[in-house]
XYZ file of C-alpha atoms in Angstrom:
662
model
C -12.467 -29.596 -62.272
C -11.090 -27.674 -65.247
C -12.468 -30.363 -67.593
C -16.048 -29.552 -66.539
C -18.260 -28.712 -69.494
C -19.771 -25.221 -69.431
C -23.363 -24.213 -70.122
C -24.548 -22.719 -73.385
C -25.558 -19.461 -71.705
C -21.974 -19.172 -70.408
C -20.677 -19.534 -73.986
C -22.954 -16.702 -75.162
C -21.745 -14.460 -72.330
C -18.135 -15.150 -73.301
C -18.819 -14.215 -76.926
C -20.514 -11.008 -75.775
C -17.537 -10.234 -73.526
C -15.083 -10.759 -76.376
C -17.040 -8.414 -78.668
C -17.277 -5.773 -75.918
C -13.502 -5.963 -75.285
C -12.773 -5.715 -79.017
C -14.970 -2.685 -79.813
C -12.720 0.093 -78.366
C -9.764 -1.214 -80.382
C -11.523 -0.988 -83.755
C -10.246 2.567 -84.313
C -6.618 1.467 -84.717
C -6.517 -2.286 -85.431
C -5.790 -3.354 -89.032
C -9.093 -4.068 -90.766
C -8.406 -7.774 -91.237
C -8.131 -8.463 -87.491
C -11.712 -7.366 -86.618
C -12.972 -9.243 -89.703
C -11.190 -12.419 -88.569
C -12.553 -11.941 -85.040
C -16.079 -11.538 -86.389
C -15.649 -14.716 -88.445
C -14.521 -16.628 -85.333
C -17.590 -15.406 -83.440
C -19.758 -16.666 -86.300
C -18.005 -20.038 -86.308
C -18.475 -20.375 -82.549
C -22.178 -19.577 -82.885
C -22.523 -22.320 -85.521
C -20.779 -24.742 -83.148
C -23.005 -23.510 -80.318
C -26.176 -24.300 -82.293
C -24.846 -27.736 -83.224
C -24.637 -27.071 -86.958
C -20.841 -27.364 -87.145
C -18.419 -29.543 -85.188
C -15.333 -28.179 -83.460
C -12.614 -27.579 -86.101
C -9.824 -30.074 -86.729
C -6.404 -29.261 -85.260
C -5.023 -28.786 -88.781
C -7.499 -25.963 -89.431
C -6.416 -24.305 -86.176
C -2.774 -24.591 -87.217
C -3.496 -22.925 -90.578
C -5.344 -20.073 -88.823
C -2.421 -19.527 -86.433
C 0.088 -19.439 -89.301
C -2.046 -17.052 -91.375
C -2.533 -14.741 -88.382
C 1.209 -14.679 -87.686
C 1.961 -13.727 -91.296
C -0.712 -11.032 -91.141
C 0.828 -9.552 -87.988
C 4.277 -9.443 -89.577
C 2.914 -7.725 -92.692
C 0.815 -5.224 -90.721
C 3.370 -4.232 -88.091
C 6.684 -5.162 -89.710
C 9.558 -4.916 -87.266
C 7.542 -2.821 -84.798
C 7.229 -4.830 -81.607
C 5.540 -2.003 -79.721
C 2.368 -2.070 -77.620
C 0.105 -2.033 -80.695
C 1.590 -5.273 -82.044
C 1.368 -6.919 -78.626
C -2.284 -5.941 -78.142
C -3.091 -7.070 -81.688
C -1.456 -10.439 -80.916
C -3.592 -10.814 -77.784
C -6.765 -9.928 -79.692
C -5.922 -12.538 -82.326
C -5.246 -15.116 -79.616
C -8.637 -14.416 -78.052
C -10.368 -14.662 -81.433
C -8.805 -18.038 -82.197
C -9.491 -19.295 -78.677
C -13.215 -18.807 -79.279
C -13.449 -21.823 -81.548
C -12.204 -24.267 -78.904
C -14.137 -23.154 -75.824
C -15.665 -26.314 -74.392
C -14.344 -26.853 -70.882
C -14.085 -24.490 -67.952
C -10.307 -24.214 -68.361
C -10.705 -22.794 -71.885
C -13.242 -20.265 -70.668
C -11.022 -19.149 -67.790
C -8.097 -18.518 -70.145
C -10.315 -16.502 -72.483
C -11.775 -14.333 -69.734
C -8.516 -13.697 -67.874
C -6.756 -12.600 -71.071
C -9.831 -10.503 -71.959
C -9.440 -8.685 -68.652
C -5.862 -7.773 -69.575
C -6.815 -6.681 -73.114
C -9.583 -4.555 -71.632
C -7.012 -2.691 -69.531
C -5.006 -1.901 -72.669
C -7.925 0.217 -73.913
C -6.459 3.054 -71.828
C -3.344 2.982 -73.982
C -5.408 4.430 -76.803
C -8.407 6.191 -75.225
C -8.664 8.384 -72.126
C -12.152 9.890 -72.138
C -14.557 9.566 -69.233
C -17.032 7.687 -71.431
C -14.422 5.045 -72.211
C -13.842 4.639 -68.465
C -17.590 4.139 -67.911
C -17.678 1.667 -70.788
C -14.743 -0.291 -69.364
C -16.471 -0.495 -65.967
C -19.596 -1.926 -67.606
C -17.508 -4.453 -69.553
C -15.824 -5.512 -66.285
C -19.304 -6.214 -64.929
C -20.108 -8.269 -68.048
C -16.800 -10.120 -67.735
C -17.436 -10.977 -64.076
C -20.900 -12.219 -65.028
C -19.279 -14.468 -67.635
C -16.892 -15.772 -64.964
C -19.811 -16.554 -62.665
C -21.700 -18.230 -65.498
C -18.953 -20.752 -66.232
C -19.354 -22.102 -62.682
C -23.035 -22.866 -63.252
C -24.139 -26.415 -63.952
C -24.138 -27.184 -67.717
C -27.928 -27.577 -67.719
C -28.674 -24.123 -66.275
C -29.700 -21.399 -68.739
C -30.685 -18.527 -66.434
C -29.176 -15.165 -67.438
C -29.933 -12.908 -64.479
C -28.163 -14.752 -61.579
C -24.620 -14.346 -63.024
C -25.150 -10.590 -63.366
C -26.478 -10.314 -59.813
C -23.512 -12.250 -58.473
C -21.072 -10.166 -60.535
C -22.620 -6.940 -59.229
C -22.310 -8.215 -55.662
C -18.594 -8.876 -56.323
C -17.943 -5.555 -58.068
C -19.753 -3.200 -55.723
C -17.591 -3.806 -52.597
C -14.437 -3.345 -54.686
C -15.317 0.234 -55.706
C -14.597 1.904 -52.296
C -11.267 0.081 -52.043
C -10.439 1.178 -55.587
C -11.150 4.796 -54.619
C -8.911 4.590 -51.532
C -6.041 3.116 -53.540
C -6.482 5.725 -56.277
C -6.285 8.618 -53.810
C -3.511 7.362 -51.552
C -1.351 4.794 -53.316
C 1.944 6.295 -54.585
C 2.099 6.666 -58.353
C 4.607 4.445 -60.125
C 5.631 4.868 -63.744
C 3.127 2.702 -65.663
C 4.158 0.505 -68.546
C 1.670 2.326 -70.778
C 3.845 5.457 -70.677
C 5.676 3.832 -73.581
C 5.245 5.594 -76.881
C 2.207 4.640 -78.919
C 2.985 4.870 -82.611
C -0.422 4.036 -83.982
C -1.773 6.639 -86.397
C -3.845 9.312 -84.740
C -5.783 12.258 -86.047
C -3.504 15.045 -84.831
C -3.766 18.591 -86.069
C -1.940 21.789 -85.227
C 0.727 24.249 -86.256
C 3.552 23.042 -88.462
C 7.165 24.253 -88.430
C 6.599 26.381 -91.551
C 4.003 28.900 -92.724
C 2.734 29.394 -96.248
C -0.344 31.325 -97.423
C -3.378 29.265 -96.457
C -1.768 27.142 -93.713
C -3.301 28.922 -90.711
C -6.609 29.599 -92.461
C -6.904 25.842 -93.060
C -6.695 25.306 -89.289
C -9.523 27.812 -88.845
C -11.810 25.288 -90.523
C -11.225 22.812 -87.682
C -12.900 22.952 -84.277
C -10.570 20.300 -82.816
C -9.436 21.098 -79.299
C -5.869 22.456 -79.076
C -5.334 23.089 -75.345
C -6.980 24.341 -72.161
C -5.610 26.761 -69.588
C -6.519 27.404 -65.951
C -5.107 30.508 -64.253
C -4.089 31.245 -60.701
C -6.968 32.951 -58.872
C -9.103 32.282 -61.976
C -7.973 35.574 -63.489
C -7.221 35.280 -67.224
C -5.588 38.152 -69.130
C -7.819 40.481 -71.129
C -8.625 39.205 -74.656
C -6.168 41.525 -76.421
C -3.330 40.042 -74.334
C -4.143 36.381 -74.988
C -1.281 35.563 -77.335
C -0.038 31.981 -77.060
C 3.472 31.669 -78.382
C 4.591 28.476 -80.167
C 7.129 29.072 -82.989
C 9.377 31.806 -84.318
C 9.884 31.727 -88.111
C 12.798 33.762 -89.414
C 13.740 32.251 -92.798
C 11.867 33.175 -96.024
C 12.318 31.419 -99.365
C 9.933 33.562 -101.410
C 6.781 31.672 -100.424
C 7.159 29.959 -97.038
C 8.454 31.107 -93.665
C 10.474 28.528 -91.730
C 12.375 28.147 -88.477
C 16.082 28.849 -88.375
C 18.238 25.807 -89.092
C 20.099 24.161 -86.187
C 23.387 25.780 -87.322
C 21.745 29.200 -87.445
C 20.168 28.730 -84.002
C 23.534 27.798 -82.535
C 24.954 31.132 -83.687
C 22.202 33.114 -81.962
C 22.335 34.152 -78.323
C 19.642 33.296 -75.828
C 17.402 36.324 -75.809
C 17.532 38.348 -72.616
C 14.224 38.954 -70.870
C 13.749 42.025 -68.647
C 10.474 41.731 -66.741
C 8.532 44.859 -65.847
C 5.618 43.250 -63.992
C 4.816 40.309 -61.729
C 4.523 36.981 -63.584
C 1.179 35.227 -63.869
C 0.947 31.521 -63.096
C -1.201 29.131 -65.090
C -1.565 25.472 -66.007
C -1.936 24.115 -69.540
C -3.435 20.790 -70.634
C -2.367 20.224 -74.251
C -3.998 17.755 -76.583
C -1.818 15.328 -78.590
C -0.387 17.037 -81.668
C 2.430 14.752 -82.793
C 4.722 17.812 -82.613
C 7.260 18.755 -79.922
C 6.444 22.463 -79.526
C 4.451 23.697 -76.572
C 2.202 26.671 -75.987
C 3.022 29.461 -73.570
C 1.371 32.784 -72.819
C 3.489 35.470 -74.407
C 6.082 35.643 -72.771
C 7.208 32.654 -70.619
C 9.662 33.327 -67.801
C 11.099 29.808 -67.605
C 10.475 26.307 -68.859
C 8.833 23.474 -66.928
C 10.457 20.135 -66.159
C 11.117 18.073 -69.282
C 11.023 21.138 -71.536
C 13.629 23.227 -73.319
C 13.618 26.977 -73.880
C 14.798 28.012 -77.356
C 16.817 31.216 -77.929
C 13.557 32.867 -79.127
C 11.682 32.240 -75.842
C 9.581 29.394 -77.200
C 9.170 26.028 -75.490
C 9.948 22.588 -76.902
C 9.175 19.213 -75.352
C 11.786 16.477 -75.150
C 9.550 14.273 -77.357
C 6.580 14.761 -79.701
C 3.268 15.063 -77.891
C 1.630 11.701 -78.540
C -0.661 11.929 -75.534
C -2.359 14.612 -73.468
C 0.256 16.673 -71.597
C -0.152 18.869 -68.527
C 2.400 21.429 -67.339
C 2.630 24.602 -65.289
C 4.263 27.889 -66.356
C 4.638 31.536 -65.422
C 4.550 34.334 -67.978
C 4.974 38.081 -67.921
C 3.219 40.463 -70.306
C 5.110 43.678 -69.605
C 8.710 43.114 -70.623
C 11.680 44.019 -72.770
C 13.094 41.214 -74.901
C 16.666 41.387 -76.227
C 17.248 45.186 -76.099
C 20.536 44.758 -78.018
C 21.180 42.839 -81.242
C 24.615 41.980 -82.581
C 25.471 42.652 -86.203
C 25.183 38.937 -86.976
C 21.741 38.758 -85.338
C 20.537 41.808 -87.264
C 21.616 40.211 -90.517
C 19.772 37.027 -89.547
C 16.514 38.934 -89.087
C 16.963 40.890 -92.316
C 17.327 37.797 -94.540
C 15.296 37.865 -97.773
C 15.630 36.139 -101.146
C 17.689 38.156 -103.582
C 14.852 38.317 -106.101
C 11.070 38.369 -106.138
C 8.231 40.636 -104.979
C 9.912 43.704 -106.482
C 6.894 46.001 -106.108
C 6.713 45.308 -102.370
C 10.438 46.010 -102.003
C 9.998 49.320 -103.831
C 7.009 50.221 -101.620
C 9.068 49.531 -98.491
C 11.908 51.742 -99.714
C 9.407 54.531 -100.463
C 7.894 54.319 -96.990
C 11.373 54.275 -95.466
C 12.143 57.589 -97.155
C 8.777 59.040 -96.117
C 9.430 58.079 -92.484
C 12.931 59.630 -92.474
C 14.417 56.271 -91.498
C 12.467 56.126 -88.217
C 11.199 52.559 -87.625
C 8.268 53.699 -85.441
C 6.904 55.951 -88.225
C 7.364 53.141 -90.765
C 5.367 50.771 -88.544
C 2.526 53.303 -88.170
C 2.380 53.812 -91.926
C 2.289 50.055 -92.491
C -0.563 49.553 -90.011
C -2.542 52.492 -91.440
C -2.153 51.055 -94.931
C -3.591 47.715 -93.821
C -6.405 49.417 -91.934
C -7.575 51.467 -94.928
C -7.460 49.113 -97.877
C -7.444 45.437 -96.778
C -10.014 42.810 -95.829
C -9.643 40.016 -93.245
C -11.145 36.790 -94.633
C -10.794 33.017 -94.721
C -11.171 33.027 -98.516
C -8.296 35.164 -99.824
C -7.841 33.308 -103.095
C -4.767 31.523 -104.426
C -1.485 33.441 -104.618
C 1.136 32.736 -107.254
C 4.904 33.035 -107.443
C 5.217 36.622 -106.140
C 2.636 36.137 -103.431
C 3.563 39.229 -101.411
C 3.091 41.507 -104.455
C -0.204 39.884 -105.358
C -1.477 40.280 -101.803
C -0.313 43.883 -101.437
C -1.409 45.228 -104.835
C -4.085 42.916 -106.254
C -6.194 40.780 -103.936
C -5.794 42.814 -100.707
C -7.669 40.015 -98.957
C -6.077 37.648 -96.523
C -5.943 35.825 -93.219
C -3.484 36.369 -90.369
C -0.595 34.551 -92.091
C -0.898 36.820 -95.146
C -0.679 39.988 -93.053
C 2.091 38.687 -90.761
C 4.229 37.431 -93.668
C 3.774 40.625 -95.703
C 4.549 42.832 -92.684
C 7.834 41.069 -91.946
C 8.798 41.177 -95.644
C 8.173 44.946 -95.865
C 9.967 45.642 -92.576
C 13.024 43.667 -93.649
C 12.992 45.353 -97.052
C 13.249 48.650 -95.162
C 16.213 47.386 -93.106
C 14.199 46.817 -89.913
C 14.763 43.423 -88.176
C 11.515 41.452 -87.942
C 10.230 37.894 -87.679
C 7.011 35.868 -87.808
C 5.534 34.257 -84.672
C 2.870 31.562 -84.828
C 0.658 30.211 -82.090
C -2.887 30.879 -80.924
C -4.818 33.979 -79.960
C -7.927 34.492 -77.860
C -9.874 31.539 -76.533
C -13.294 30.853 -75.029
C -13.811 31.141 -71.272
C -15.686 28.335 -69.547
C -17.350 29.734 -66.404
C -18.317 26.329 -64.968
C -14.759 25.099 -64.401
C -12.971 28.469 -64.832
C -10.611 27.713 -67.660
C -9.795 29.062 -71.132
C -10.319 26.732 -74.065
C -8.550 27.164 -77.411
C -9.389 25.253 -80.554
C -7.626 24.967 -83.881
C -9.658 27.830 -85.306
C -7.915 30.089 -82.742
C -4.572 29.506 -84.514
C -2.911 32.806 -85.289
C 0.204 34.386 -86.784
C 1.659 37.768 -85.958
C 4.968 39.570 -86.324
C 7.642 40.947 -84.028
C 9.738 43.966 -84.917
C 13.001 44.900 -83.232
C 13.172 48.548 -82.179
C 16.290 50.070 -80.698
C 15.946 50.626 -76.966
C 12.765 48.508 -76.819
C 13.878 45.140 -78.123
C 11.397 42.791 -79.755
C 7.915 44.325 -79.864
C 4.767 42.449 -80.837
C 3.190 43.804 -84.031
C -0.128 42.231 -85.056
C -1.428 43.520 -88.409
C -4.683 41.640 -87.806
C -5.443 44.117 -85.008
C -5.240 46.917 -87.576
C -7.404 45.166 -90.194
C -9.943 43.404 -87.932
C -9.584 44.570 -84.303
C -12.758 42.649 -83.359
C -10.879 39.403 -84.047
C -8.321 40.244 -81.347
C -10.825 41.675 -78.884
C -13.002 38.541 -79.017
C -12.594 34.897 -79.963
C -12.379 33.678 -83.559
C -15.724 31.897 -83.317
C -17.476 35.071 -82.127
C -15.864 37.198 -84.835
C -16.738 34.942 -87.770
C -20.221 34.216 -86.448
C -20.974 37.928 -86.354
C -19.686 38.257 -89.897
C -21.530 35.173 -91.099
C -18.454 33.817 -92.886
C -19.682 30.763 -94.801
C -16.196 29.244 -95.052
C -15.851 29.268 -91.254
C -19.337 27.988 -90.409
C -19.225 25.340 -93.123
C -15.872 23.861 -92.145
C -16.069 23.710 -88.366
C -18.379 20.761 -88.114
C -21.398 20.592 -85.840
C -21.391 23.293 -83.174
C -24.388 24.282 -81.080
C -25.444 27.921 -81.339
C -28.548 28.317 -79.152
C -27.879 29.773 -75.694
C -29.238 26.768 -73.819
C -27.327 24.399 -76.088
C -24.098 26.365 -75.651
C -24.502 26.244 -71.859
C -25.100 22.509 -72.001
C -22.033 22.058 -74.185
C -19.903 24.166 -71.832
C -21.050 22.113 -68.853
C -20.071 18.919 -70.636
C -16.685 20.373 -71.632
C -16.119 21.522 -68.030
C -16.862 18.000 -66.777
C -14.497 16.553 -69.378
C -11.762 19.006 -68.367
C -12.185 18.115 -64.686
C -11.882 14.420 -65.603
C -8.630 14.957 -67.481
C -7.189 17.274 -64.851
C -8.103 15.497 -61.623
C -8.295 11.839 -62.689
C -5.960 11.235 -65.632
C -3.385 13.728 -64.345
C -3.984 13.161 -60.640
C -0.343 12.200 -60.098
C 0.690 15.827 -60.657
C -1.571 16.962 -57.762
C -1.217 13.907 -55.509
C 1.873 15.034 -53.604
C 0.436 18.459 -52.716
C -2.931 16.999 -51.727
C -1.385 14.330 -49.512
C 0.782 16.937 -47.797
C -2.319 19.003 -47.040
C -4.298 15.990 -45.792
C -1.552 14.294 -43.781
C 0.481 17.303 -42.673
C 3.580 15.926 -44.379
C 4.865 12.925 -46.287
C 6.872 10.217 -44.547
C 6.718 6.421 -44.375
C 4.603 6.204 -41.212
C 2.015 8.693 -42.398
C 1.739 6.946 -45.760
C 1.391 3.492 -44.136
C -1.319 4.734 -41.763
C -3.063 6.592 -44.572
C -3.193 3.395 -46.614
C -3.918 0.919 -43.801
C -6.670 2.729 -41.906
C -9.020 3.469 -44.826
C -8.288 0.107 -46.452
C -9.019 -1.716 -43.170
C -12.213 0.292 -42.706
C -13.347 -0.506 -46.233
C -12.551 -4.226 -45.886
C -14.302 -4.358 -42.491
C -17.344 -2.595 -43.940
C -17.470 -5.022 -46.854
C -17.148 -8.067 -44.572
C -19.806 -6.685 -42.228
C -22.139 -5.999 -45.120
C -21.685 -9.513 -46.489
C -22.296 -11.100 -43.058
C -25.415 -9.013 -42.630
C -26.672 -10.087 -46.048
C -26.089 -13.743 -45.147
C -27.970 -13.349 -41.866
C -30.839 -11.725 -43.704
C -30.818 -14.552 -46.230
C -30.942 -17.092 -43.400
C -33.863 -15.285 -41.789
C -35.715 -15.143 -45.081
C -35.024 -18.815 -45.955
C -37.855 -21.009 -44.517
C -35.680 -24.124 -44.646
C -32.835 -22.597 -42.598
C -35.321 -21.008 -40.203
C -37.021 -24.344 -39.487
C -33.676 -26.152 -39.235
C -32.412 -23.674 -36.628
C -35.655 -24.018 -34.656
C -35.348 -27.840 -34.727
C -31.776 -27.632 -33.422
C -32.890 -25.385 -30.552
C -35.849 -27.574 -29.527
C -34.106 -30.970 -29.789
C -30.956 -29.576 -28.215
C -32.983 -28.873 -25.051
C -34.711 -32.284 -25.020
C -31.727 -34.470 -25.950
C -28.192 -33.172 -26.564
C -26.983 -29.999 -28.244
C -25.155 -30.126 -31.530
C -21.411 -29.638 -30.952
C -19.480 -27.069 -33.076
C -17.323 -29.866 -34.532
C -20.341 -32.063 -35.287
C -21.880 -32.178 -38.775
C -25.631 -31.828 -39.187
C -25.851 -35.366 -40.575
C -23.927 -36.877 -37.652
C -26.039 -35.032 -35.106
C -29.309 -36.192 -36.695
C -28.151 -39.836 -36.751
C -27.086 -39.629 -33.096
C -30.577 -38.314 -32.238
C -32.159 -41.213 -34.160
C -30.592 -43.631 -31.670
C -31.936 -41.619 -28.713
C -35.455 -41.096 -30.147
C -36.606 -44.453 -31.565
C -40.147 -43.166 -32.273
C -38.831 -40.745 -34.906
C -35.822 -42.778 -36.012
C -37.083 -43.248 -39.599
C -37.753 -39.534 -40.088
C -34.435 -38.508 -38.562
C -32.526 -41.003 -40.744
C -34.353 -39.766 -43.856
C -33.668 -36.121 -42.944
C -29.969 -36.917 -42.360
C -29.731 -38.639 -45.742
C -31.422 -35.738 -47.598
C -29.302 -33.156 -45.764
C -26.104 -34.970 -46.715
C -27.243 -35.169 -50.332
C -28.204 -31.488 -50.662
C -24.990 -30.301 -49.008
C -22.421 -32.480 -50.774
C -23.908 -34.104 -53.864
C -22.968 -32.529 -57.231
C -26.555 -32.560 -58.517
C -28.074 -30.994 -55.407
C -30.814 -28.426 -55.997
C -33.792 -26.718 -54.332
C -35.995 -29.763 -54.925
C -34.248 -31.587 -52.071
C -34.955 -28.738 -49.683
C -38.616 -28.815 -50.587
C -38.643 -32.556 -49.716
C -37.035 -31.810 -46.331
C -39.506 -29.107 -45.269
C -42.374 -31.576 -44.415
C -39.952 -33.732 -42.405
C -38.837 -30.701 -40.407
C -42.444 -29.698 -39.682
C -43.340 -33.257 -38.574
C -40.318 -33.465 -36.266
C -41.098 -30.040 -34.750
C -44.706 -31.118 -33.993
C -43.479 -34.397 -32.481
C -40.966 -32.536 -30.289
C -43.683 -30.145 -29.032
C -45.982 -33.116 -28.201
C -43.129 -34.847 -26.345
C -42.706 -32.020 -23.851
């Protein structure tokens, strides 16, 4: 059976299936693999048209050796999922040039089905899921086509048959998705293929955050309990605390320095607000939290500075739930060692800014609150908030404070902390995101890379760490609205030119928000369904135990299977009623069964007709001929509809003879 030759239309369907399975992997495969696959498709087409013969086994051996060397060079010692999928793709490509018998086609299609499933290792969008479903339909059609006779070239019947196979499976798939317990899938392994990840880094230099403002890549989305987000001026999303300055860049404290710092004490003064974050892959371990998180979620670690870190870099979309409080006191007391840590500055550099800080310290009589007010008033009077601040040199703080007086959030935050420390006031830089755009269709807040922000925190005796955002003094509209709204009102060419294509018309914005809401619902309720499954099943079943789970799985599955079987039986009965041959054959059985003997359940149609021929000598020739044709059309390999058309006149003649015999 497996040595049966397949039709040419089946070969074309297999080539189309291979190309469709390969397409989603083009974004990460080494360039030479798709080129080799395309060459194999071309070779198979030449064989298909009869221009080339099947290649010699020596050529196949050379191709296998060259592909193996290419894999070793491309992936080295990495035997991860990417290398395994690449190996399967290469195997499929090389298998194309030896498809001749049904066995070869079955191997190709079964492995293609597995490679198609690996698409979800690299892509998770709803459109990829729709594409995969369509490719499954194409693959099933190719499977049906290889069971056609070699001479058949019809294209539509395999697709109809594949649709009839796929459609009944969809309800069962839905039942299993909703009810079947989630097991840890093998594709939770780390994918190390290069991805376009953007986001905050663990250091901050002039221009770093403003560069992110030129990107409209999605950073994360947040849904709040009771759909009540904080007011815009309170939407600060904390990621990193930078406390070390080398004269140009702000960095995190080293591991040794962090070990010497105490965990900062949080005194809450209001009820916490619950929310859920869906973060996009960033390749970094730090997580976002509304300023200020009360506790970490499972699999996370809280740093001494009340920031959150994941146990591994975020290589895939991550969903977690947190609670934050916005009225609080953080670390009301600092030790001498901690104060020295937050007063660290290079011994030299930016002398004019140091002198200005000392002057303001004298003017404020050593009162930190008065110094802070003077600093904010100075920024408010003489500085401009812009994405194009110009390039700063060696003494960047001095140049910013006394020459350019133009900057983005990182310029103001860095300069503020430098001046505060120069005046003997503990301070630090905080980076994260601020603001966000509310989506009313799915009730969530969406933050993009252009919402990246930097601010400062100053330690005041009796109050602890207090947020101090110089941007609010220079450009309060930026804090009171989203970044996109602020720069659109200003008509900043750097912002509009670097963000890529974004729709501005009201109707277009609404359409875009509806699409983004649909995409968010897909990621939240389908890709991350396992995080909601337990709670939903408890609500539906009234609890979770073995008997409830078994009944919940068995009853819907049985109902679906019964519905599918009933539908198929009904379709067969309809087909029988519509088929003139079967209709006449059933009528002949009923009429002759009354006049002679009924056909027994264990009796074949051929045997019954030959038994009747002995009892009805007048029609013996016709009955023998009908028995012979029936046997041929039921069991012969080359049976077709032509035989049925030959049997129809015999059936009509026998029916007329039976009516005359009454």
